[in-house]
Amino acid sequence: MVFTLFNLVEAIWLIIPAYAVNGLIPLVGLKGRKNHPIDGGRMFRGKPILGPGKTWEGLLFGCFIGILIASVEMLAFPYLPFDISPVALTIVPMYPLLGLMLGLGAVVGDMVGSFLKRRIGLPRGAIAPLLDQEDFLLGSLLFASFLITIKIDWVILLVIITPIIHLVASVIGFKMRVKKEPW
Ligand code: CTP
Ligand code: MG
């Protein structure tokens, strides 16, 4: 059974650093700051490789946030109320290197998404339903899988709930004028 509260708790615990990265990364581009595009403005067959929305500042920030949030989870781990769960939960013990992989994976996955968007001719910031929401998630899970065992149930659940959570968070970010588009 994929849709259990236990799977949901386990999956969300694991992916919190990636969600934080994806949610906070627009902060590096606030107020039109001149950041450094990873593709250096270079083109591939007449279109930007990644576009100006993928910057080194964003990549470093993603790594930092991943490590930071994973460290907070690591410190919180001993205080989790495991005893309220009727079944033994597979709560992944967090540590900074795992946070780095979750954060870096989220940024790299997001870059792959942008690369694909540019190939089909979508400009920076254009909406790409599902791709925009699954790219960072799959990148993050892939990178984390080099360090830990990831249950397929978590992947299925996260693939389903992430677009919903992403949309809600993006609308909030838009209303707070952190994001330029409400998606
Ligand atoms: N950002 C960044 N570096 C990254 C990822 C994101 O600087 N590696 C910042 C940019 O300011 C970007 C914003 O976060 O505009 C929002 O990220 P995202 O929605 O992923 O980028 P878009 O601007 O929508 O560009 P794309 O169409 O390529 O997804
Ligand atoms: Mg976008």
Coordinates of N, CA and C and ligand atoms in Angstrom, one line a residue:
M1 N 0.8 -1.2 0.0 CA 0.0 0.0 0.0 C 0.9 1.3 0.0
V2 N 0.8 2.0 -1.1 CA 1.6 3.2 -1.2 C 1.1 4.4 -0.3
F3 N -0.2 4.5 -0.4 CA -0.8 5.7 0.3 C -1.1 5.5 1.8
T4 N 0.0 5.4 2.6 CA -0.2 5.3 4.0 C 0.4 6.6 4.6
L5 N -0.1 6.9 5.8 CA 0.5 8.0 6.5 C 1.9 7.8 6.9
F6 N 2.3 6.5 7.1 CA 3.7 6.2 7.4 C 4.6 6.5 6.3
N7 N 4.2 6.1 5.1 CA 5.0 6.4 3.9 C 5.2 7.9 3.7
L8 N 4.0 8.6 3.9 CA 4.0 10.0 3.7 C 5.0 10.7 4.6
V9 N 4.9 10.3 5.9 CA 5.8 11.0 6.9 C 7.3 10.7 6.6
E10 N 7.6 9.4 6.2 CA 9.0 9.0 5.9 C 9.5 9.8 4.6
A11 N 8.6 9.9 3.6 CA 9.0 10.6 2.4 C 9.2 12.1 2.6
I12 N 8.3 12.7 3.3 CA 8.4 14.2 3.5 C 9.6 14.5 4.3
W13 N 9.9 13.7 5.3 CA 11.1 13.9 6.2 C 12.3 13.9 5.3
L14 N 12.4 13.0 4.3 CA 13.6 12.8 3.5 C 13.7 14.0 2.5
I15 N 12.6 14.5 2.0 CA 12.6 15.5 0.9 C 12.6 16.9 1.4
I16 N 12.4 17.2 2.7 CA 12.3 18.6 3.2 C 13.5 19.4 2.7
P17 N 14.7 18.9 2.8 CA 15.8 19.8 2.3 C 15.7 20.2 0.9
A18 N 15.2 19.3 0.0 CA 15.0 19.6 -1.4 C 13.8 20.6 -1.6
Y19 N 12.8 20.4 -0.8 CA 11.7 21.4 -0.9 C 12.2 22.8 -0.5
A20 N 13.0 22.8 0.6 CA 13.5 24.1 1.0 C 14.3 24.8 0.0
V21 N 15.2 24.0 -0.7 CA 16.0 24.5 -1.8 C 15.1 25.1 -2.9
N22 N 14.2 24.3 -3.3 CA 13.4 24.7 -4.4 C 12.5 25.9 -4.1
G23 N 12.1 26.0 -2.8 CA 11.2 27.1 -2.4 C 12.0 28.4 -2.2
L24 N 13.3 28.3 -1.7 CA 14.0 29.4 -1.3 C 14.9 30.0 -2.4
I25 N 15.2 29.1 -3.5 CA 16.2 29.5 -4.5 C 15.9 30.8 -5.2
P26 N 14.6 31.2 -5.4 CA 14.3 32.4 -6.1 C 14.9 33.7 -5.3
L27 N 15.2 33.5 -4.0 CA 15.7 34.6 -3.2 C 17.0 35.1 -3.8
V28 N 17.8 34.2 -4.4 CA 19.1 34.7 -5.0 C 18.9 35.6 -6.2
G29 N 17.8 35.6 -6.8 CA 17.5 36.4 -7.9 C 16.7 37.6 -7.7
L30 N 16.5 37.9 -6.4 CA 15.6 39.0 -6.0 C 16.1 40.4 -6.5
K31 N 15.2 41.3 -6.7 CA 15.6 42.6 -7.1 C 16.5 42.7 -8.3
G32 N 16.4 41.8 -9.2 CA 17.2 41.8 -10.4 C 18.7 41.8 -10.2
R33 N 19.1 41.1 -9.2 CA 20.5 41.0 -8.9 C 21.3 40.4 -10.1
K34 N 22.5 40.9 -10.3 CA 23.3 40.4 -11.5 C 24.1 39.2 -11.0
N35 N 23.5 38.1 -11.2 CA 24.2 36.8 -10.8 C 24.9 36.2 -12.1
H36 N 25.6 35.2 -11.8 CA 26.4 34.6 -12.9 C 25.8 33.3 -13.5
P37 N 25.3 33.4 -14.7 CA 24.6 32.3 -15.4 C 25.6 31.1 -15.5
I38 N 25.2 29.9 -15.2 CA 26.0 28.7 -15.3 C 26.5 28.5 -16.8
D39 N 25.5 28.8 -17.7 CA 25.9 28.5 -19.1 C 26.7 29.7 -19.7
G40 N 27.0 30.7 -18.9 CA 27.8 31.9 -19.3 C 27.2 32.6 -20.5
G41 N 25.9 32.4 -20.7 CA 25.2 33.1 -21.8 C 25.4 32.4 -23.1
R42 N 26.0 31.2 -23.1 CA 26.3 30.5 -24.3 C 25.0 29.8 -24.9
M43 N 25.0 29.6 -26.2 CA 23.9 29.1 -26.9 C 24.2 27.6 -27.4
F44 N 23.1 26.9 -27.7 CA 23.2 25.6 -28.3 C 22.2 25.5 -29.4
R45 N 22.7 25.4 -30.6 CA 21.8 25.5 -31.8 C 20.8 26.6 -31.7
G46 N 21.4 27.8 -31.5 CA 20.6 29.0 -31.5 C 19.7 29.3 -30.3
K47 N 19.7 28.5 -29.3 CA 18.9 28.7 -28.1 C 19.8 28.6 -26.9
P48 N 19.5 29.4 -25.8 CA 20.4 29.3 -24.6 C 20.5 27.9 -24.1
I49 N 21.7 27.5 -23.6 CA 21.9 26.2 -23.1 C 20.9 25.9 -21.9
L50 N 21.0 26.8 -20.9 CA 20.1 26.8 -19.7 C 19.3 28.0 -19.6
G51 N 19.8 29.1 -20.0 CA 19.1 30.4 -19.8 C 19.6 31.1 -18.5
P52 N 19.3 32.4 -18.4 CA 19.9 33.3 -17.3 C 19.3 33.0 -16.0
G53 N 18.3 32.1 -15.9 CA 17.7 31.8 -14.6 C 18.4 30.7 -13.8
K54 N 19.5 30.1 -14.4 CA 20.3 29.1 -13.7 C 21.6 29.7 -13.4
T55 N 21.9 30.0 -12.2 CA 23.1 30.8 -11.8 C 24.0 30.0 -10.9
W56 N 25.3 30.3 -10.8 CA 26.2 29.7 -9.9 C 25.8 30.1 -8.4
E57 N 25.3 31.3 -8.3 CA 24.8 31.7 -7.0 C 23.7 30.8 -6.5
G58 N 22.8 30.5 -7.4 CA 21.7 29.6 -7.1 C 22.2 28.2 -6.7
L59 N 23.2 27.7 -7.5 CA 23.7 26.4 -7.2 C 24.4 26.3 -5.8
L60 N 25.2 27.3 -5.5 CA 25.9 27.4 -4.2 C 24.8 27.5 -3.1
F61 N 23.8 28.3 -3.3 CA 22.8 28.6 -2.3 C 22.0 27.3 -2.1
G62 N 21.7 26.5 -3.1 CA 21.0 25.2 -3.0 C 21.8 24.2 -2.2
C63 N 23.1 24.2 -2.4 CA 24.0 23.3 -1.6 C 23.9 23.7 -0.1
F64 N 24.0 25.0 0.1 CA 24.1 25.6 1.5 C 22.7 25.2 2.2
I65 N 21.6 25.5 1.5 CA 20.3 25.3 2.2 C 20.1 23.8 2.4
G66 N 20.5 22.9 1.5 CA 20.4 21.5 1.7 C 21.2 21.1 2.9
I67 N 22.4 21.5 3.1 CA 23.2 21.2 4.2 C 22.6 21.7 5.5
L68 N 22.1 23.0 5.4 CA 21.6 23.6 6.6 C 20.3 22.9 7.1
I69 N 19.4 22.6 6.2 CA 18.1 22.0 6.7 C 18.4 20.6 7.1
A70 N 19.2 19.8 6.4 CA 19.6 18.5 6.9 C 20.2 18.5 8.3
S71 N 21.0 19.5 8.5 CA 21.6 19.6 9.8 C 20.6 19.9 10.9
V72 N 19.6 20.7 10.6 CA 18.5 20.9 11.6 C 17.8 19.6 11.8
E73 N 17.5 18.9 10.8 CA 16.8 17.6 10.9 C 17.6 16.6 11.7
M74 N 19.0 16.7 11.5 CA 19.9 15.8 12.2 C 19.8 16.1 13.7
L75 N 19.8 17.4 14.1 CA 19.7 17.7 15.5 C 18.4 17.4 16.1
A76 N 17.3 17.4 15.2 CA 16.0 17.2 15.7 C 15.7 15.7 15.9
F77 N 16.5 14.8 15.2 CA 16.2 13.4 15.1 C 16.0 12.7 16.4
P78 N 16.9 13.0 17.4 CA 16.7 12.3 18.7 C 15.4 12.6 19.4
Y79 N 14.8 13.7 19.0 CA 13.6 14.2 19.8 C 12.3 13.8 19.0
L80 N 12.4 13.1 17.9 CA 11.2 12.7 17.2 C 10.4 11.8 18.0
P81 N 9.0 12.0 18.0 CA 8.1 11.2 18.8 C 7.8 9.8 18.1
F82 N 8.9 9.0 18.0 CA 8.7 7.7 17.3 C 7.6 6.8 18.0
D83 N 7.4 7.0 19.3 CA 6.5 6.1 20.0 C 5.1 6.4 19.7
I84 N 4.7 7.5 19.0 CA 3.3 7.7 18.7 C 2.9 6.9 17.5
S85 N 3.9 6.3 16.7 CA 3.5 5.6 15.5 C 3.4 4.1 15.9
P86 N 2.2 3.5 15.5 CA 2.0 2.1 15.8 C 2.9 1.1 15.0
V87 N 3.5 1.6 13.9 CA 4.5 0.7 13.2 C 5.9 1.4 13.3
A88 N 6.9 0.6 13.1 CA 8.3 1.2 13.1 C 8.5 2.0 11.8
L89 N 8.8 3.2 12.0 CA 9.0 4.1 10.8 C 10.4 4.0 10.3
T90 N 10.6 4.1 9.0 CA 11.9 4.1 8.4 C 12.3 5.6 8.1
I91 N 12.5 6.3 9.2 CA 12.9 7.7 9.2 C 14.4 7.7 8.9
V92 N 14.8 8.3 7.7 CA 16.2 8.3 7.3 C 17.0 9.3 8.3
P93 N 18.0 8.8 8.9 CA 18.8 9.7 9.7 C 19.5 10.7 8.8
M94 N 19.3 12.0 9.1 CA 19.9 13.0 8.2 C 21.3 13.4 8.6
Y95 N 22.1 13.8 7.7 CA 23.5 14.3 8.0 C 23.8 15.2 6.9
P96 N 24.8 16.1 7.2 CA 25.1 17.2 6.2 C 25.4 16.7 4.8
L97 N 26.2 15.6 4.7 CA 26.5 15.2 3.3 C 25.2 14.7 2.5
L98 N 24.3 14.1 3.3 CA 23.0 13.7 2.6 C 22.3 15.0 2.2
G99 N 22.3 16.0 3.1 CA 21.7 17.3 2.7 C 22.3 17.9 1.5
L100 N 23.6 17.8 1.4 CA 24.3 18.4 0.2 C 23.9 17.7 -1.0
M101 N 23.7 16.3 -1.0 CA 23.3 15.6 -2.1 C 21.8 15.9 -2.5
L102 N 21.0 16.0 -1.5 CA 19.6 16.4 -1.8 C 19.5 17.8 -2.4
G103 N 20.3 18.7 -1.9 CA 20.2 20.1 -2.4 C 20.9 20.2 -3.7
L104 N 22.1 19.6 -3.9 CA 22.7 19.7 -5.2 C 21.9 19.0 -6.3
G105 N 21.3 17.8 -5.9 CA 20.5 17.0 -6.8 C 19.3 17.8 -7.2
A106 N 18.7 18.6 -6.3 CA 17.6 19.5 -6.6 C 18.0 20.5 -7.7
V107 N 19.1 21.1 -7.4 CA 19.6 22.2 -8.4 C 19.9 21.6 -9.7
V108 N 20.6 20.5 -9.7 CA 21.0 19.8 -11.0 C 19.7 19.3 -11.8
G109 N 18.8 18.7 -11.0 CA 17.6 18.3 -11.7 C 16.8 19.5 -12.3
D110 N 16.8 20.6 -11.6 CA 16.1 21.8 -12.1 C 16.9 22.3 -13.3
M111 N 18.2 22.2 -13.4 CA 19.0 22.6 -14.5 C 18.6 21.7 -15.7
V112 N 18.4 20.4 -15.5 CA 18.0 19.5 -16.6 C 16.7 19.9 -17.1
G113 N 15.8 20.3 -16.2 CA 14.5 20.8 -16.6 C 14.6 22.0 -17.5
S114 N 15.4 23.0 -17.1 CA 15.6 24.2 -17.9 C 16.2 23.9 -19.2
F115 N 17.2 22.9 -19.2 CA 17.8 22.5 -20.5 C 16.8 22.0 -21.5
L116 N 15.9 21.2 -21.0 CA 14.8 20.6 -21.8 C 13.8 21.8 -22.3
K117 N 13.5 22.7 -21.4 CA 12.6 23.8 -21.7 C 13.2 24.6 -22.8
R118 N 14.6 24.9 -22.7 CA 15.2 25.7 -23.8 C 15.2 25.0 -25.1
R119 N 15.4 23.6 -25.1 CA 15.4 22.9 -26.3 C 14.1 23.0 -27.1
I120 N 13.0 23.0 -26.3 CA 11.7 23.1 -27.0 C 11.3 24.5 -27.2
G121 N 12.2 25.5 -26.9 CA 12.0 26.9 -27.3 C 11.3 27.7 -26.2
L122 N 11.1 27.2 -25.0 CA 10.4 27.9 -24.0 C 11.4 28.9 -23.3
P123 N 11.1 30.2 -23.2 CA 12.0 31.2 -22.6 C 12.1 31.0 -21.1
R124 N 13.1 31.6 -20.5 CA 13.2 31.6 -19.0 C 11.9 32.0 -18.4
G125 N 11.5 31.2 -17.4 CA 10.3 31.5 -16.6 C 9.0 31.1 -17.3
A126 N 9.1 30.6 -18.5 CA 7.9 30.0 -19.1 C 7.4 28.8 -18.4
I127 N 6.1 28.6 -18.3 CA 5.6 27.5 -17.6 C 5.7 26.2 -18.3
A128 N 6.1 25.1 -17.6 CA 6.2 23.8 -18.2 C 5.6 22.8 -17.2
P129 N 4.3 22.6 -17.3 CA 3.6 21.8 -16.3 C 4.2 20.5 -16.1
L130 N 4.3 20.0 -14.9 CA 4.9 18.8 -14.4 C 6.4 18.8 -14.5
L131 N 7.0 19.2 -15.6 CA 8.5 19.3 -15.7 C 9.0 20.2 -14.6
D132 N 8.4 21.4 -14.5 CA 8.8 22.4 -13.5 C 8.8 21.8 -12.1
Q133 N 7.9 20.9 -11.9 CA 7.7 20.4 -10.5 C 8.4 19.1 -10.2
E134 N 8.6 18.3 -11.2 CA 9.3 17.0 -11.0 C 10.8 17.0 -11.2
D135 N 11.3 18.0 -11.9 CA 12.7 18.0 -12.3 C 13.6 18.0 -11.0
F136 N 13.3 18.9 -10.1 CA 14.2 19.0 -8.9 C 14.0 17.8 -8.0
L137 N 12.7 17.3 -7.9 CA 12.4 16.2 -7.1 C 13.2 15.0 -7.5
L138 N 13.1 14.6 -8.8 CA 13.8 13.4 -9.3 C 15.3 13.6 -9.2
G139 N 15.8 14.8 -9.5 CA 17.3 15.0 -9.3 C 17.7 14.8 -7.9
S140 N 16.9 15.3 -6.9 CA 17.3 15.2 -5.5 C 17.2 13.7 -5.1
L141 N 16.2 13.0 -5.5 CA 16.1 11.6 -5.1 C 17.2 10.8 -5.7
L142 N 17.5 11.1 -7.0 CA 18.6 10.3 -7.6 C 20.0 10.5 -6.9
F143 N 20.3 11.8 -6.6 CA 21.5 12.1 -5.9 C 21.6 11.4 -4.5
A144 N 20.4 11.5 -3.8 CA 20.4 10.9 -2.5 C 20.5 9.4 -2.5
S145 N 20.1 8.8 -3.6 CA 20.1 7.3 -3.7 C 21.6 6.8 -3.8
F146 N 22.6 7.7 -4.0 CA 23.9 7.3 -4.0 C 24.4 7.0 -2.5
L147 N 23.6 7.6 -1.6 CA 24.0 7.5 -0.2 C 23.1 6.6 0.6
I148 N 21.8 6.6 0.3 CA 20.8 5.9 1.1 C 19.9 5.0 0.2
T149 N 19.2 4.1 0.8 CA 18.2 3.3 0.1 C 16.9 4.1 0.1
I150 N 16.3 4.2 -1.1 CA 15.1 5.0 -1.2 C 14.0 4.0 -1.6
K151 N 12.9 4.0 -0.8 CA 11.8 3.1 -1.1 C 11.0 3.6 -2.3
I152 N 10.6 2.7 -3.1 CA 9.9 3.1 -4.3 C 8.5 3.8 -3.9
D153 N 8.0 3.3 -2.8 CA 6.7 4.0 -2.3 C 6.9 5.5 -2.1
W154 N 8.1 5.9 -1.6 CA 8.3 7.3 -1.3 C 8.3 8.0 -2.7
V155 N 9.0 7.4 -3.6 CA 9.1 8.1 -5.0 C 7.7 8.3 -5.6
I156 N 6.9 7.3 -5.5 CA 5.6 7.4 -6.1 C 4.8 8.5 -5.4
L157 N 4.8 8.4 -4.1 CA 4.0 9.4 -3.3 C 4.5 10.8 -3.6
L158 N 5.8 11.0 -3.6 CA 6.4 12.4 -3.8 C 6.1 12.9 -5.2
V159 N 6.2 12.0 -6.2 CA 5.9 12.4 -7.6 C 4.4 12.9 -7.7
I160 N 3.6 12.3 -6.9 CA 2.1 12.7 -6.9 C 1.9 14.0 -6.1
I161 N 2.5 14.1 -4.9 CA 2.1 15.2 -4.0 C 2.9 16.5 -4.4
T162 N 4.1 16.3 -5.0 CA 5.0 17.5 -5.1 C 4.4 18.6 -6.1
P163 N 3.8 18.2 -7.2 CA 3.2 19.3 -8.0 C 2.1 20.1 -7.3
I164 N 1.4 19.4 -6.4 CA 0.3 20.0 -5.6 C 1.0 21.0 -4.6
I165 N 2.0 20.5 -3.9 CA 2.7 21.3 -2.9 C 3.4 22.5 -3.6
H166 N 4.0 22.2 -4.7 CA 4.8 23.2 -5.5 C 3.9 24.3 -5.9
L167 N 2.7 24.0 -6.4 CA 1.8 25.0 -6.9 C 1.3 25.9 -5.7
V168 N 1.0 25.3 -4.6 CA 0.5 26.1 -3.4 C 1.7 27.0 -3.0
A169 N 2.9 26.4 -2.9 CA 4.0 27.2 -2.4 C 4.4 28.3 -3.4
S170 N 4.2 28.1 -4.7 CA 4.6 29.1 -5.7 C 3.6 30.2 -5.7
V171 N 2.3 29.9 -5.5 CA 1.3 31.0 -5.4 C 1.6 31.9 -4.2
I172 N 2.0 31.3 -3.1 CA 2.4 32.0 -1.9 C 3.6 32.9 -2.2
G173 N 4.6 32.3 -2.9 CA 5.8 33.0 -3.2 C 5.5 34.2 -4.1
F174 N 4.6 34.0 -5.1 CA 4.2 35.0 -6.0 C 3.5 36.2 -5.3
K175 N 2.6 35.8 -4.4 CA 1.9 36.8 -3.6 C 2.9 37.6 -2.7
M176 N 4.0 37.0 -2.3 CA 4.9 37.6 -1.4 C 6.0 38.4 -2.3
R177 N 5.7 38.3 -3.6 CA 6.6 39.0 -4.6 C 8.0 38.4 -4.6
V178 N 8.2 37.2 -4.2 CA 9.5 36.5 -4.2 C 9.6 35.9 -5.6
K179 N 8.6 35.4 -6.2 CA 8.6 34.8 -7.5 C 7.9 35.7 -8.5
K180 N 8.5 35.7 -9.8 CA 7.9 36.6 -10.8 C 6.6 36.0 -11.4
E181 N 6.5 34.7 -11.4 CA 5.3 34.0 -11.9 C 4.6 33.2 -10.9
P182 N 3.3 33.1 -10.9 CA 2.6 32.3 -9.9 C 2.7 30.8 -10.2
W183 N 3.8 30.2 -10.7 CA 3.9 28.8 -10.8 C 5.4 28.4 -10.6
Ligands
CTP1 N1 17.8 30.5 -9.6 C1 19.1 30.7 -9.8 N2 19.9 29.7 -10.0 C2 19.4 28.4 -10.1 C3 18.1 28.2 -10.0 C4 17.2 29.3 -9.8 O1 19.6 31.8 -9.7 N3 20.3 27.4 -10.3 C5 16.9 31.7 -9.4 C6 16.7 32.6 -10.6 O2 16.6 33.9 -10.2 C7 15.4 32.0 -11.2 C8 14.6 31.8 -9.9 O3 15.6 31.3 -9.0 O4 14.7 33.0 -12.0 C9 13.5 30.8 -10.0 O5 13.9 29.5 -10.4 P1 13.2 28.7 -11.6 O6 11.8 28.9 -11.5 O7 13.8 27.4 -11.6 O8 13.8 29.5 -12.9 P2 13.1 30.2 -14.1 O9 13.5 31.7 -14.0 O10 11.6 29.9 -14.1 O11 13.8 29.7 -15.4 P3 13.5 28.3 -16.2 O12 12.5 28.7 -17.2 O13 14.8 28.0 -16.8 O14 13.0 27.3 -15.2
MG2 MG 10.3 28.8 -13.2

